[in-house]
Coordinates of C-alpha atoms in Angstrom, one line a residue:
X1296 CA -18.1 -5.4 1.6
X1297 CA -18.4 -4.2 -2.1
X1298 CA -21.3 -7.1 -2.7
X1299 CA -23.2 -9.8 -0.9
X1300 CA -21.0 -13.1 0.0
X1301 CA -20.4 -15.2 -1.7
X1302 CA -20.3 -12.3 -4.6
X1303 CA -21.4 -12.8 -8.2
X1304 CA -17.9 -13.8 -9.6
X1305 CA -17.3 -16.1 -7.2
X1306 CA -20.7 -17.9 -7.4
X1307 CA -19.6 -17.6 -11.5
X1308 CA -16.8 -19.7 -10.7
X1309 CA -18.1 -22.2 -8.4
X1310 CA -20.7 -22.8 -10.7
X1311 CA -17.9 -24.0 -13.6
X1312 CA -16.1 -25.7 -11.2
X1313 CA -18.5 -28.2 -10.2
X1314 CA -18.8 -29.2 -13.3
X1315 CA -15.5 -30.5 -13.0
X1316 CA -15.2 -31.4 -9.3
X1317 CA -17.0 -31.1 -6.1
X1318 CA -17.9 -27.8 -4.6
X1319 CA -19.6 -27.9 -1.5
X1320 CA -16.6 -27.1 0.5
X1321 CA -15.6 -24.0 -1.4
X1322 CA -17.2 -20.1 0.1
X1323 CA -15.4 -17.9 -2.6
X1324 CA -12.8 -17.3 -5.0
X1325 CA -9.6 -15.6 -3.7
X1326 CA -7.8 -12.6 -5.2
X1327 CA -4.7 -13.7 -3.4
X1328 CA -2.3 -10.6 -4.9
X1329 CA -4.3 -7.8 -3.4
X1330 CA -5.0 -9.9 -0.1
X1331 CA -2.4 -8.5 2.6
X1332 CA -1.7 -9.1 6.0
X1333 CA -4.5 -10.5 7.9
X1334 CA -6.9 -9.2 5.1
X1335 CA -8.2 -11.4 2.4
X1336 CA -9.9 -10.4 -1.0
X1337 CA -12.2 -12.3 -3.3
X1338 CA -12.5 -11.8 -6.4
X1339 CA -15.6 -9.4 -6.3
X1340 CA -13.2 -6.9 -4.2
X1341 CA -15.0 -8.0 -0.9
X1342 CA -12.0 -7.6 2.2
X1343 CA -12.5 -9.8 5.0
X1344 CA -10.1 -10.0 8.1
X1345 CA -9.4 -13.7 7.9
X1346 CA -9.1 -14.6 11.9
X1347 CA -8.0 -17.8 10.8
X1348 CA -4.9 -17.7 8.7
X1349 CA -5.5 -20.2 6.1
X1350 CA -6.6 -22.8 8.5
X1351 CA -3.3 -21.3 10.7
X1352 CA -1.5 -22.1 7.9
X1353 CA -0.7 -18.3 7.4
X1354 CA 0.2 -16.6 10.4
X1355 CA 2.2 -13.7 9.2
X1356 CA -0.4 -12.9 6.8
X1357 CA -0.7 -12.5 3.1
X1358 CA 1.7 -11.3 1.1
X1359 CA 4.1 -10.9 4.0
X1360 CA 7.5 -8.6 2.4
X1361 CA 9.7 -10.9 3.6
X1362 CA 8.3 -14.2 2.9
X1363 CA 7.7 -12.9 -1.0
X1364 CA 11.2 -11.5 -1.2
X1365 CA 12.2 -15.4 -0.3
X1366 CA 10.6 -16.8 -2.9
X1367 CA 11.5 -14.2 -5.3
X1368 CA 14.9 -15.3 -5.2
X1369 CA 16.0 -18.1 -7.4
X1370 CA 17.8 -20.1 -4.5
X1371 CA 14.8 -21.3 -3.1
X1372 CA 12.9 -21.7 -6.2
X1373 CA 13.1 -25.8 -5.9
X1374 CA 12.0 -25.6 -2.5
X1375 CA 8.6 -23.8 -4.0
X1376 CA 8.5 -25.4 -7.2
X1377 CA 8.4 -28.7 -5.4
X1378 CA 6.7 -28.1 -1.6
X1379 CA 8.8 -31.1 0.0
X1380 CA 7.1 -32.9 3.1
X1381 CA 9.7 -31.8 5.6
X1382 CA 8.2 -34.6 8.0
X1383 CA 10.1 -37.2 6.2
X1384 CA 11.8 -36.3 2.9
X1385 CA 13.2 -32.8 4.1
X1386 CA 15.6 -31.0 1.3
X1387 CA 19.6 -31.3 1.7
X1388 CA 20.1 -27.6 3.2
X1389 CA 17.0 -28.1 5.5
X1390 CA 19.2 -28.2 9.1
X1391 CA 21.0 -25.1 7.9
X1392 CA 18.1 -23.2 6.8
X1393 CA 16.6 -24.0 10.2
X1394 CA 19.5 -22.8 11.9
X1395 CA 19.8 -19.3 9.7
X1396 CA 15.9 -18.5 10.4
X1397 CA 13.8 -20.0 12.9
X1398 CA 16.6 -21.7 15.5
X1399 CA 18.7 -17.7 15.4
X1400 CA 16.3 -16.0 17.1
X1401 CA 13.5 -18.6 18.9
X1402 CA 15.2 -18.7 22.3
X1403 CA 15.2 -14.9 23.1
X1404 CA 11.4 -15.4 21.5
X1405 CA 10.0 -18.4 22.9
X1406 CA 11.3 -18.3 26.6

């Protein structure tokens, strides 16, 4: 830890944005290109092992190589660009980008 949490720049900009919206929820400011793998970064340069992934929403971590290298290339930019509900309006190639990824290698994985 590099200052006390929440740090000076964060507490900065939770102060301006409550004067837009409601910040009682909010314990710091992210610096989400220097956060990697299970390590997250505010923006006073504090590093904190994040046990909890984003709400599990990030279980291969920040800044995973292969994830960016995905959405570095241009074919899944609309995919990004537009963050579909897959629940009920997945995209066209869904099925087959299912069956390239997860559905090649879960059952020598899962069971």
């Amino acid at each position: 830890m590099k200052t006390s949490f929440p740090g000076p720049k964060s507490l900065e900009l939770i102060a301006a944005m409550d004067q837009i919206q409601e910040t009682r929820t909010v314990h710091m400011f992210v610096d989400y290109e220097k956060s990697r793998g299970n390590y997250i970064v505010d923006v006073d340069g504090n590093r904190l092992l994040d046990v909890c992934g984003q709400i599990a929403s990030n279980p291969l971590g920040y800044n995973h190589p292969d994830i960016v290298a995905t959405l570095a290339d241009s074919a899944h930019l609309h995919l990004l660009a537009n963050r579909p509900a897959l629940g009920c309006a997945p995209p066209a190639e869904f099925v087959n980008l299912l069956k390239s990824s997860l559905l090649s290698v879960w059952k020598q994985h899962c069971f």
